[in-house]
XYZ file of C-alpha atoms in Angstrom:
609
model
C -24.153 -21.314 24.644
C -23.824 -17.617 25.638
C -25.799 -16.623 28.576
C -25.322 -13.020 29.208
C -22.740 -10.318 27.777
C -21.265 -7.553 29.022
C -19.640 -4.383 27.492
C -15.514 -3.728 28.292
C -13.406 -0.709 26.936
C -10.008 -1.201 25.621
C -7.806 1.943 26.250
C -4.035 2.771 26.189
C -0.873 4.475 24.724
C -0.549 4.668 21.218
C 2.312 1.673 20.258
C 2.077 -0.183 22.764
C 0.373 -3.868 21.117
C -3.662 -2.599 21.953
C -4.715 -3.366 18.219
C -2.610 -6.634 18.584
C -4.620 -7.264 21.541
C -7.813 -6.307 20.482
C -7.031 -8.660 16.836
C -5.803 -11.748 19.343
C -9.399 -11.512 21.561
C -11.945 -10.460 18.861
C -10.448 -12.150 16.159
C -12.470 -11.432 12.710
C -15.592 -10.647 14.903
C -15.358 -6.958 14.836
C -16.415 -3.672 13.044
C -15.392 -0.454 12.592
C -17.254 3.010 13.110
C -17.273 6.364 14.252
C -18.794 8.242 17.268
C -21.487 10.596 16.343
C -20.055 13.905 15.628
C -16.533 12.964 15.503
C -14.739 11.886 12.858
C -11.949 9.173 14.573
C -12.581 5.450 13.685
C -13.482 2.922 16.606
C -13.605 -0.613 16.801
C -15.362 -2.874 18.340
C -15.974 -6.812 18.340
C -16.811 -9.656 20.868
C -15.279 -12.483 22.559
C -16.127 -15.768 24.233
C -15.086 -17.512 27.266
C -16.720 -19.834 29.686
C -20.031 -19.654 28.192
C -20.334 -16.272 28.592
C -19.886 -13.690 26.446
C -18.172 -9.363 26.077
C -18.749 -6.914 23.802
C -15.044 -4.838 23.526
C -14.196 -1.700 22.498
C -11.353 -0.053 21.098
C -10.631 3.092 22.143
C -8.431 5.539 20.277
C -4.841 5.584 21.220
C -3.959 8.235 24.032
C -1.863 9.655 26.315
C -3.333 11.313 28.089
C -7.415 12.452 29.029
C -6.555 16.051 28.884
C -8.797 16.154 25.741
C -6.178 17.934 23.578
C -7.051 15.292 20.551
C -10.447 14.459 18.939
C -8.610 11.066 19.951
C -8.301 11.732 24.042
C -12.054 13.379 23.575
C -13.282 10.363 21.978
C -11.942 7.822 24.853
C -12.355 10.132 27.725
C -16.298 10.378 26.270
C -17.220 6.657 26.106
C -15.035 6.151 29.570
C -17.238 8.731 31.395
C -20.962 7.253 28.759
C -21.657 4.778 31.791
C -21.857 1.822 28.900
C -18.827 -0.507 29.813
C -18.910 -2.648 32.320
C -15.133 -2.732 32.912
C -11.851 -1.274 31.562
C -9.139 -2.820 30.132
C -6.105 -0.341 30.172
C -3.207 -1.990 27.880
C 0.456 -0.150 29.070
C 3.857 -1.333 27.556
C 6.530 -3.127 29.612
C 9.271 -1.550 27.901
C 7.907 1.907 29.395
C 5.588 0.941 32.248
C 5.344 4.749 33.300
C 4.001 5.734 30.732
C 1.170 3.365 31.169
C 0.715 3.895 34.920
C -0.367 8.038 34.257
C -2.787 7.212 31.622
C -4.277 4.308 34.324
C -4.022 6.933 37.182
C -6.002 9.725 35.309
C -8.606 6.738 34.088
C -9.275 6.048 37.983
C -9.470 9.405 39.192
C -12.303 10.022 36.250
C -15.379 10.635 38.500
C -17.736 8.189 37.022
C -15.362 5.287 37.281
C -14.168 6.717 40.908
C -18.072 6.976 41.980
C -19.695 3.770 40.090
C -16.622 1.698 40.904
C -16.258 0.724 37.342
C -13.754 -2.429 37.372
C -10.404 -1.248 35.904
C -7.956 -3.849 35.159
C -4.036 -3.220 33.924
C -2.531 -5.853 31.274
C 1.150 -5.070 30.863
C 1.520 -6.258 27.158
C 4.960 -6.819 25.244
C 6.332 -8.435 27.998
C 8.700 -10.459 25.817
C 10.393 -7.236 24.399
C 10.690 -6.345 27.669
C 12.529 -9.856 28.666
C 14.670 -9.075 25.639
C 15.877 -5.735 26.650
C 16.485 -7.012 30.566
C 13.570 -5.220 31.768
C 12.155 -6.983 34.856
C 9.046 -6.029 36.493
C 7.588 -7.366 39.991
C 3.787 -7.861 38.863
C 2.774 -9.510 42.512
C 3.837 -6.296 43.679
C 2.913 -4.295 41.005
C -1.326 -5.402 41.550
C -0.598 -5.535 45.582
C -0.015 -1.682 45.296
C -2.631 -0.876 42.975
C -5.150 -2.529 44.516
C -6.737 -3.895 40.721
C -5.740 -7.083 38.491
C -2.818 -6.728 36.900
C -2.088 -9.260 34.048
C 1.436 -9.404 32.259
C 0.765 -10.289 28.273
C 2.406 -10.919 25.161
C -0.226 -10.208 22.596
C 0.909 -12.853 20.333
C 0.315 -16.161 22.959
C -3.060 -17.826 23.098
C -2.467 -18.515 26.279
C -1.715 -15.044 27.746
C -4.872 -13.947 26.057
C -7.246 -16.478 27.283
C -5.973 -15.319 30.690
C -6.435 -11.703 30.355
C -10.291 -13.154 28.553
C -11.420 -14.791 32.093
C -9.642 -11.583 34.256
C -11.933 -9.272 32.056
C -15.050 -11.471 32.680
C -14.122 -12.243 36.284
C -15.068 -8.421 36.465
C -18.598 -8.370 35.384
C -21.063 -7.765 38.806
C -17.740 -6.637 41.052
C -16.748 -3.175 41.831
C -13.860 -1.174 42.148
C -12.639 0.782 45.145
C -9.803 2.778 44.392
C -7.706 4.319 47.685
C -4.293 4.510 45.937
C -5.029 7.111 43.592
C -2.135 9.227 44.904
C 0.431 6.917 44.103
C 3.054 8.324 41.434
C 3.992 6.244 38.476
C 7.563 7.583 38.777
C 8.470 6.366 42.111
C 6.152 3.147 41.493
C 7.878 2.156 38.884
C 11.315 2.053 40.577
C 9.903 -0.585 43.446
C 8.603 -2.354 40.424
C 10.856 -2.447 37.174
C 14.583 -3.560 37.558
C 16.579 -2.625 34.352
C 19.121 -5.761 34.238
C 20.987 -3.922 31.194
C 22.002 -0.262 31.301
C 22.382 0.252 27.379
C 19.124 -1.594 26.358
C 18.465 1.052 23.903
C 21.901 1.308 22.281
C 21.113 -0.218 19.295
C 17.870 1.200 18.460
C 19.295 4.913 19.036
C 22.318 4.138 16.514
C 19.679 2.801 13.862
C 17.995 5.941 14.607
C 20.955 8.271 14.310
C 20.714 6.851 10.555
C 17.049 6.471 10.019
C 16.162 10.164 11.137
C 19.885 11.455 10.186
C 19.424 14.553 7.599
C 21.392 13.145 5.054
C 21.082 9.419 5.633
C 17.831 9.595 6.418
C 16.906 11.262 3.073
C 19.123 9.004 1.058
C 17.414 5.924 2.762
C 13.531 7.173 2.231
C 14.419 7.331 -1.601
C 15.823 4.322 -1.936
C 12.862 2.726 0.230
C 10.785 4.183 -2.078
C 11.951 3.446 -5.350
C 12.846 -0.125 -4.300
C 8.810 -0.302 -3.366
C 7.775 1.080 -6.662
C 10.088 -1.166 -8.091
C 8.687 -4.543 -6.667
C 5.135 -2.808 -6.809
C 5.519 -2.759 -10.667
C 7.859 -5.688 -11.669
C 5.428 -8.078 -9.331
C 2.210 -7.082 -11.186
C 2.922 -7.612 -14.042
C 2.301 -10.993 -14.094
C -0.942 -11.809 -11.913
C -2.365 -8.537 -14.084
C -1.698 -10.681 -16.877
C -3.419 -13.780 -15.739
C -6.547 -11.251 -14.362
C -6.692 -9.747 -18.144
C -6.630 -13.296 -19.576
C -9.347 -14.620 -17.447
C -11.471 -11.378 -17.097
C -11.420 -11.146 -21.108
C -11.947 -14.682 -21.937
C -15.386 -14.323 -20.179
C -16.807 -11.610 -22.799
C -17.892 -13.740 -25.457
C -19.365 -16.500 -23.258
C -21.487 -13.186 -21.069
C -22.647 -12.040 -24.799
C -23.576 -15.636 -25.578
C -25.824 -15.576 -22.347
C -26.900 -12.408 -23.275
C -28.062 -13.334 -26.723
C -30.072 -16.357 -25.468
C -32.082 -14.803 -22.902
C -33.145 -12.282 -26.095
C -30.953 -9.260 -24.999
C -31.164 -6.638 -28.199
C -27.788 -6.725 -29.296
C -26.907 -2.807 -29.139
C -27.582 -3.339 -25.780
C -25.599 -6.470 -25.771
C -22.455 -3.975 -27.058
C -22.551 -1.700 -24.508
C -23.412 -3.902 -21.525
C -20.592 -6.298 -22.567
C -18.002 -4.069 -24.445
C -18.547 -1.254 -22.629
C -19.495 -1.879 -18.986
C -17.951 -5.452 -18.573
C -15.124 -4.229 -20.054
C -13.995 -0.880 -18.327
C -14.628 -2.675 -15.333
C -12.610 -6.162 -15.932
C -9.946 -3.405 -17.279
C -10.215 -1.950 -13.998
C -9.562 -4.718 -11.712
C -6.874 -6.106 -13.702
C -4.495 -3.097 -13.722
C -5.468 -1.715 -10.526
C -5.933 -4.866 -7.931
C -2.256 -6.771 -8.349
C -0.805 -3.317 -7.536
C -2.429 -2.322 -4.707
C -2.663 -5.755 -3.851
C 1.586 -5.318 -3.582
C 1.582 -1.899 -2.808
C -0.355 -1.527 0.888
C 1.058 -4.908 2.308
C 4.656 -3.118 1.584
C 3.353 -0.125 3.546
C 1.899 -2.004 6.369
C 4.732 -4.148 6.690
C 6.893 -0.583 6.884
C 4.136 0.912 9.150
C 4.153 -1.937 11.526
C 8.728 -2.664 11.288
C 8.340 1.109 13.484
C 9.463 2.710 10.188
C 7.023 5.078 9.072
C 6.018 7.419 12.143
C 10.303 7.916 11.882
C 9.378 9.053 8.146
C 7.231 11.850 10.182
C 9.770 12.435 12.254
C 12.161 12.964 9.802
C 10.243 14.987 7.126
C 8.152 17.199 10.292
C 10.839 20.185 9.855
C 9.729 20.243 5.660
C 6.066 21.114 6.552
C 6.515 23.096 9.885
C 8.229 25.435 7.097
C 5.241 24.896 4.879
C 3.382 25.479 8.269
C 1.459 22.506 7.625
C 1.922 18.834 9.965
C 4.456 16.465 9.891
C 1.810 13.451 10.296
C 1.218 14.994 6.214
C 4.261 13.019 5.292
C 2.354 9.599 6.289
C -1.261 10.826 4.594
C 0.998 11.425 1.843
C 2.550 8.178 1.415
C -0.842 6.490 1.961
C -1.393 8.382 -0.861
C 1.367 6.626 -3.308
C -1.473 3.465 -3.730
C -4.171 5.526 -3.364
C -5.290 8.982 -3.114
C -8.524 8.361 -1.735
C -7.288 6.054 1.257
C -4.767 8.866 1.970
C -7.475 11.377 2.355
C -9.248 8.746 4.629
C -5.821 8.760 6.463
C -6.291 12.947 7.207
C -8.288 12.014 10.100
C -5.433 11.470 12.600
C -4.227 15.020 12.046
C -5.811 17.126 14.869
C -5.846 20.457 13.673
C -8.865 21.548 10.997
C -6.633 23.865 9.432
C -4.044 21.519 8.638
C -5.883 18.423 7.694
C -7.881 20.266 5.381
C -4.090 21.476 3.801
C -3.145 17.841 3.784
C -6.655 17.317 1.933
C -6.276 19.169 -0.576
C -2.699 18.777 -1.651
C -2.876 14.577 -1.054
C -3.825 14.186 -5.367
C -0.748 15.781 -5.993
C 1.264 12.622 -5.259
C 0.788 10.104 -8.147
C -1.404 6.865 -6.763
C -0.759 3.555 -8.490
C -3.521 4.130 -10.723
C -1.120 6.608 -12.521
C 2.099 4.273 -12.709
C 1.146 2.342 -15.511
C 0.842 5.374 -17.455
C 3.999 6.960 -15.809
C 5.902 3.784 -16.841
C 4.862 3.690 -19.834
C 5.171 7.330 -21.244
C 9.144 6.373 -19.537
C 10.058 3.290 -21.308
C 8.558 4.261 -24.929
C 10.101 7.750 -25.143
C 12.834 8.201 -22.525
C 14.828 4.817 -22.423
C 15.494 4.133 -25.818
C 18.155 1.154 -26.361
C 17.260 -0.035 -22.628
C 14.104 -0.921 -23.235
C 13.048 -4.410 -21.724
C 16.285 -5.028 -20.114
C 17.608 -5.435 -16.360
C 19.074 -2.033 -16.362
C 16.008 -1.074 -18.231
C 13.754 -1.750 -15.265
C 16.343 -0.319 -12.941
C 16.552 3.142 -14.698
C 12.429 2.821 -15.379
C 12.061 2.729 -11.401
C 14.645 5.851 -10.577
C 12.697 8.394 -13.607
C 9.388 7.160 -11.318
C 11.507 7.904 -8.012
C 12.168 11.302 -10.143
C 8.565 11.826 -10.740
C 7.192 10.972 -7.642
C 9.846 13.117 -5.494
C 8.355 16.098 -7.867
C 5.221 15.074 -6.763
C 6.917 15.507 -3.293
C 7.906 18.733 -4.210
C 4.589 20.279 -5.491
C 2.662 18.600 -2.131
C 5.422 21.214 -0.366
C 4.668 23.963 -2.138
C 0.952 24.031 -2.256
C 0.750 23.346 1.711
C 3.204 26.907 2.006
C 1.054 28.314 -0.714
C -2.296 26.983 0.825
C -1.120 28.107 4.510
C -0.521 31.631 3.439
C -3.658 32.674 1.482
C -6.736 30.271 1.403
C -5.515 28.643 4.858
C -3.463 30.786 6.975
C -2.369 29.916 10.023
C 0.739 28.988 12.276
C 1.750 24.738 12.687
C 0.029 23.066 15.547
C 2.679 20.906 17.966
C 2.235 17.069 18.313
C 3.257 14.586 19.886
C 4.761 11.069 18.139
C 6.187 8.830 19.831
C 9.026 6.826 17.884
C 7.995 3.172 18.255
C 10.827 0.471 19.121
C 11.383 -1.413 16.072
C 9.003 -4.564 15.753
C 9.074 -7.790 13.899
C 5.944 -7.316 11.579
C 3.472 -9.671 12.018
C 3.026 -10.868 8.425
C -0.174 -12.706 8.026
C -2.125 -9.924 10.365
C -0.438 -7.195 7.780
C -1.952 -8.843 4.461
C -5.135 -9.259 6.043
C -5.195 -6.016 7.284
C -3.979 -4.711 3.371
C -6.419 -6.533 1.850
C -9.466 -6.006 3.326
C -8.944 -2.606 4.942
C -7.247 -0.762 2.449
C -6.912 -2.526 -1.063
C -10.695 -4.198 -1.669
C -12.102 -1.085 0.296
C -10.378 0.710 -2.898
C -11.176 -1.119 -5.419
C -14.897 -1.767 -4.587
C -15.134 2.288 -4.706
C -13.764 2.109 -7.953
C -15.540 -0.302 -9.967
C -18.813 1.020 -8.854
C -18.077 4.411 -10.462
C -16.100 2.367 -13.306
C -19.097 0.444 -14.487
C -21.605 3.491 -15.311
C -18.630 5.369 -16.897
C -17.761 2.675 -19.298
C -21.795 2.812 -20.399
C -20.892 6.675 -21.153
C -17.617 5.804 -22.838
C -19.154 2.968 -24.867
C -21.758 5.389 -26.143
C -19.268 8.265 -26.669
C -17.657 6.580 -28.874
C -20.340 4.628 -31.025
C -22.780 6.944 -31.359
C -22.636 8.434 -34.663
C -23.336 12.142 -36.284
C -22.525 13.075 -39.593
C -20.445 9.596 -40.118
C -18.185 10.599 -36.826
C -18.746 9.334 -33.159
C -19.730 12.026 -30.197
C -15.648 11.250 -28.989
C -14.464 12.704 -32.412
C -16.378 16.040 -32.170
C -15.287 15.915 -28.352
C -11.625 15.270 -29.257
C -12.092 18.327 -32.048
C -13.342 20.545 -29.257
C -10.717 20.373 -26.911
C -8.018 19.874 -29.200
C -6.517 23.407 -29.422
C -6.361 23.726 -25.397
C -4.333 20.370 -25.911
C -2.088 22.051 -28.593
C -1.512 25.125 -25.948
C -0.563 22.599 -23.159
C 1.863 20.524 -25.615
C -1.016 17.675 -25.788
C -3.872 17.198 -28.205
C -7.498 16.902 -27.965
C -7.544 13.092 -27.416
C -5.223 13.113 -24.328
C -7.816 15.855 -22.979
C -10.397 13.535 -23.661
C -8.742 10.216 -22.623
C -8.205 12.275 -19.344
C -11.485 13.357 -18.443
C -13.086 10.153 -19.630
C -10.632 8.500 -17.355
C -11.958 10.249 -14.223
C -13.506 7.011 -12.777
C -10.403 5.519 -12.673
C -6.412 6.422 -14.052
C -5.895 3.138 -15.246
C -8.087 3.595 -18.444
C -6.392 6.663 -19.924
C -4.392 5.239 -22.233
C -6.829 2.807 -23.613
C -9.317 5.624 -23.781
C -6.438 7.050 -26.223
C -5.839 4.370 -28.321
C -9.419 4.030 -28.860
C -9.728 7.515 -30.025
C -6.954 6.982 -32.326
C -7.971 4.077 -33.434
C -11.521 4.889 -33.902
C -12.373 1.333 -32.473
C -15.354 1.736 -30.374
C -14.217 -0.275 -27.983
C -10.604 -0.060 -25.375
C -8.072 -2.108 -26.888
C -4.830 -2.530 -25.501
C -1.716 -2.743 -27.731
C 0.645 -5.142 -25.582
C 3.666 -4.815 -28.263
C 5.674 -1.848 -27.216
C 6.988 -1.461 -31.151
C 3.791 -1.426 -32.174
C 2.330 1.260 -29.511
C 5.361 3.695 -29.826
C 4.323 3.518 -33.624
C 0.484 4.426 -33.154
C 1.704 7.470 -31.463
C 4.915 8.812 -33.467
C 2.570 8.496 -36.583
C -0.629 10.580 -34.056
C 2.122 13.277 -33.610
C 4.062 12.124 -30.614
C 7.326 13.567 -29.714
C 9.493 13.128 -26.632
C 8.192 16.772 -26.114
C 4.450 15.847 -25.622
C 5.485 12.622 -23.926
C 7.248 14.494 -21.553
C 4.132 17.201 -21.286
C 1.817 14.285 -20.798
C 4.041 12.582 -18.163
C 3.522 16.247 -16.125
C 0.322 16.257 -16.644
C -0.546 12.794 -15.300
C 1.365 13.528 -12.242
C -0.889 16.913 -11.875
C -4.252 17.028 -12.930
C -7.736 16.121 -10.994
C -8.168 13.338 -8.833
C -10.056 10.914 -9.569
C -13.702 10.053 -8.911
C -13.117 7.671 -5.827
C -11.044 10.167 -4.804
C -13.444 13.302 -4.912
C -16.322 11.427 -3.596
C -14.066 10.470 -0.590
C -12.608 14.454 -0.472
C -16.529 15.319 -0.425
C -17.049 12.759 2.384
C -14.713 14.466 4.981
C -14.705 17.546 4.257
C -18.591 17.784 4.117
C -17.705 20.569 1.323
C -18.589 20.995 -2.191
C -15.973 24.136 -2.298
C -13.193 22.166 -0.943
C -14.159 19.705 -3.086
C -13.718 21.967 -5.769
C -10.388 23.554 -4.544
C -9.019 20.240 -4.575
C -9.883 19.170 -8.045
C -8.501 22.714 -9.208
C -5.570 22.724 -7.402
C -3.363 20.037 -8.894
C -5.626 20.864 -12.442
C -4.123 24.353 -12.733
C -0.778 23.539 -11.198
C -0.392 20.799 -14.572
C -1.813 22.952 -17.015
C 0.566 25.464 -16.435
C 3.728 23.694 -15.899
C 2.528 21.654 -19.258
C 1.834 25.139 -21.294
C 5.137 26.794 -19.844
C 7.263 23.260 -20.970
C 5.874 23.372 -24.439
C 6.230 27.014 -24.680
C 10.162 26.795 -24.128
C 10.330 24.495 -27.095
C 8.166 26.402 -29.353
C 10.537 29.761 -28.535
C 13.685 27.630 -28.035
């Protein structure tokens, strides 16, 4: 029975276990927001304890309340709002200084100084800290600062149901804070005892190879093609069993249909239209992402990825763009859309508009079956289907995506000196000690944040489409369907660009979602009225040798799925945070004219060849 609640604010260094924290206390009871006029995501949930009740809030990560960051801005403004009734500030035992300038500045903040706001200090990652012989005097520690001081390791039940009752112990006391010119530095050496000298040995020799210009380089691409490489050998077979299952529900929906006295036209495109786009959608596009984000998160949370940054800040501080790009961008690999979400933590407008607009041209994993595809029909003849099949398949993607890499580079330079000119903003990042990931937090985390989030966006932009597509194609004039005059119309721009009309077509059609452009081809093609898919290779490679398929447009097509206009999720999403129909526009020419051309200048070295 709760009784009363109380509000408590969560603040603290980035890295240093306050999401852990905030996870372990609020478990699944929390949301996520933004402040008004500020674009940085918040969280917030409850907890429970002794009958009574505390609404918690997570604060952005900071260093510092210098307001530098939309991120210190958005802590140092709910700190100084007067709504919590204590603060929780979370510091890391590795690097307790660190921790103890962030909680000085918090006391010294007039409101808290003059209300007496309770403040309390939990010391988390104590066990890393154990593990690297760092030793720290916590009865001290509180005796000098004059607040409760609780020493944590985020993943025990039992350290958090302490630091619960400390927090709740709080509400009705004040604060009085006398010791606010105590310095962290010499603080820190009455308090921590460093029991090994070299504690850090190891991690800086990884590091020497992680960040290393060569090594580093070699290790990112082999990273990445080994992801792409699990991402599309492991979905190939829950997509399967989602196609069976999705598909063997059509004639039983058209049956129900039928009986409630459903006109059968409308039957058609309801069922073969609408039902099926969508089932098409969530088939290919759900056991990829479903593979892809978890492999990111676990990367992101190993300590791996901000070294990425670090590693790949000196390609776009030439570009004048931001090194916090390079993660954006590799949010964007399973999704273009959730990478343009992930813009927000770059500070500068200038520069997360660049990283905007140039996300698309990295290929999501709504392109990969397409990419794959296009690789093993016309580029690995003789290979096909085999071990070292799969193995060469996943290095031409590497190939394709590191020219994605490539073109992201030279738009930002491009982008920074005309449209968007400016000079690269400093930032800080802090390298993160390398972590254990916490598994089962990671898929849950994957899965609900990042891959249903996705996929919900998509299907309800993929149902109306496949309405339109369903119609395109069976409405008839003058014995032809709509898509045969379309394909007609757009057929010499095709011919320019080394394509045809139908791969125009299929393209634009397939602007709810990537995953349908090749079905939206073969249905052209095929004149079938309905996608079809064509799961014999022999029999594919066929349909489009005897359409006029050559390695040549295979390899023009393959260029133009890496560039051309994002997709529908994506632009609503570009639209979203930019609050911009020209940007919007910008970044659906952008990649558009970048493909054309490289497509028109590819086929017109054949033609003159």
């Amino acid at each position: 029975m709760v009784d009363h609640q109380m509000a408590a604010a969560l603040a603290g260094n980035p890295n240093v276990g306050k999401s852990t924290i905030f996870n372990g206390l609020t478990g699944l009871r929390q949301k996520t927001g933004n402040w008004a006029g500020v674009t940085v995501a918040t969280a917030w949930g409850e907890f429970t304890c002794n009958g009574k009740t505390c609404r918690l809030v997570d604060l952005p990560g900071t260093y510092s309340l210098n307001t530098h960051s939309k991120e210190e801005e958005v802590a140092k403004q709910y700190l100084c709002s007067g709504e919590p009734d204590a603060i929780v500030v979370v510091g890391d035992a590795t690097c307790l200084e660190r921790g103890l300038h962030l909680l000085k500045q918090i006391l010294a903040l007039e409101r808290v100084k003059d209300e007496g706001i309770p403040v309390v200090l939990c010391v988390n990652l104590c066990d890393e800290a154990r593990k690297k012989g760092i030793e720290i005097d916590f009865d001290l520690l509180q005796d000098v600062l004059q607040i409760p001081v609780v020493s944590c390791c985020a993943r025990r039940g039992g350290d958090l149901v302490r630091l619960k009752e400390t927090i709740l112990e709080c509400e009705g006391t004040r604060g009085h804070y006398e010791c606010l010119d105590f310095s962290p530095k010499h603080l820190t050496r009455e308090t921590v005892r460093y029991t090994r000298i070299n504690y850090r040995r190891q991690e800086e020799m990884i590091d020497r190879i992680v960040t290393g210009r060569f090594t580093g380089s070699l290790l990112m691409i082999v990273l990445l093609m080994g992801v792409f490489w699990l991402t599309m050998a492991g979905a190939n077979v829950p997509s399967g069993l989602l196609w069976d299952f999705f598909f063997s529900l059509e004639d039983d929906l058209a049956l129900w249909l039928s009986v409630i006295r459903i006109p059968d036209p409308v039957i058609q495109a309801l069922v073969y239209g609408v039902y099926r786009v969508l089932a098409w959608v969530v088939s290919v596009m759900l056991p990829p992402m479903a593979i892809f984000f978890p492999l990111f998160t676990l990367l992101e949370d190993l300590g791996y990825l901000p070294r990425v940054a670090f590693h790949m800040d000196r390609s776009f501080k030439r570009c004048r763009a931001c090194g916090k790009q390079c993660l954006t961008m590799a949010m964007g690999f399973g999704c273009n859309a959730a990478g343009v979400i992930g813009c927000r933590i770059i500070d500068s407008p200038r520069e997360r508009l660049i990283a905007i607009l140039t996300n698309s041209l990295v290929p999501c994993n709504g392109r990969f079956p397409t990419l794959f595809t296009l690789i093993t029909l016309f580029f690995l003849t003789g290979v096909r289907g085999s071990a070292a099949g799969s193995l060469l398949s996943a290095l031409m993607l590497t190939g394709a995506i590191l020219a994605g890499v490539a073109a992201t580079l030279g738009c930002s330079w491009l982008l920074s000196h005309t449209l968007l000119k400016g000079i690269p903003s400093a930032f800080t990042l802090e390298l993160p000690p390398y972590r254990r990931p916490q598994v089962g937090k990671v898929l849950v985390r994957s899965v609900f944040d990042r891959t249903l989030f996705v996929l919900g966006r998509a299907a309800a932009i993929a149902a109306p489409a496949g309405l339109i597509i369903w119609l395109l194609a069976n409405i008839q004039l003058g014995g032809q369907s709509l898509l045969f005059y379309m394909t007609g119309f757009f057929d010499p721009l095709g011919r320019l660009m080394g394509l045809d009309g139908v791969i125009l077509m299929a393209f634009i059609l397939g602007f709810p979602a990537n995953e349908i452009v090749i079905p939206i081809m073969l249905m052209a093609y095929l004149q079938s009225g309905t996608l079809v898919e064509m799961t014999d290779s022999g029999a594919l490679f066929a349909l489009l040798v005897n359409n006029g398929w050559t390695w040549k447009r295979a390899l023009c097509m393959l260029i133009f799925c890496l560039f051309h206009w994002p997709c529908s999720t994506t632009c609503l999403t570009i639209k979203k945070e930019t609050g911009s129909l020209k940007w919007t526009a910008v970044a659906i020419a952008l990649p558009t004219v970048l493909g054309a051309i490289l497509c028109a200048a590819v086929n017109g070295i054949f033609f003159w060849v």
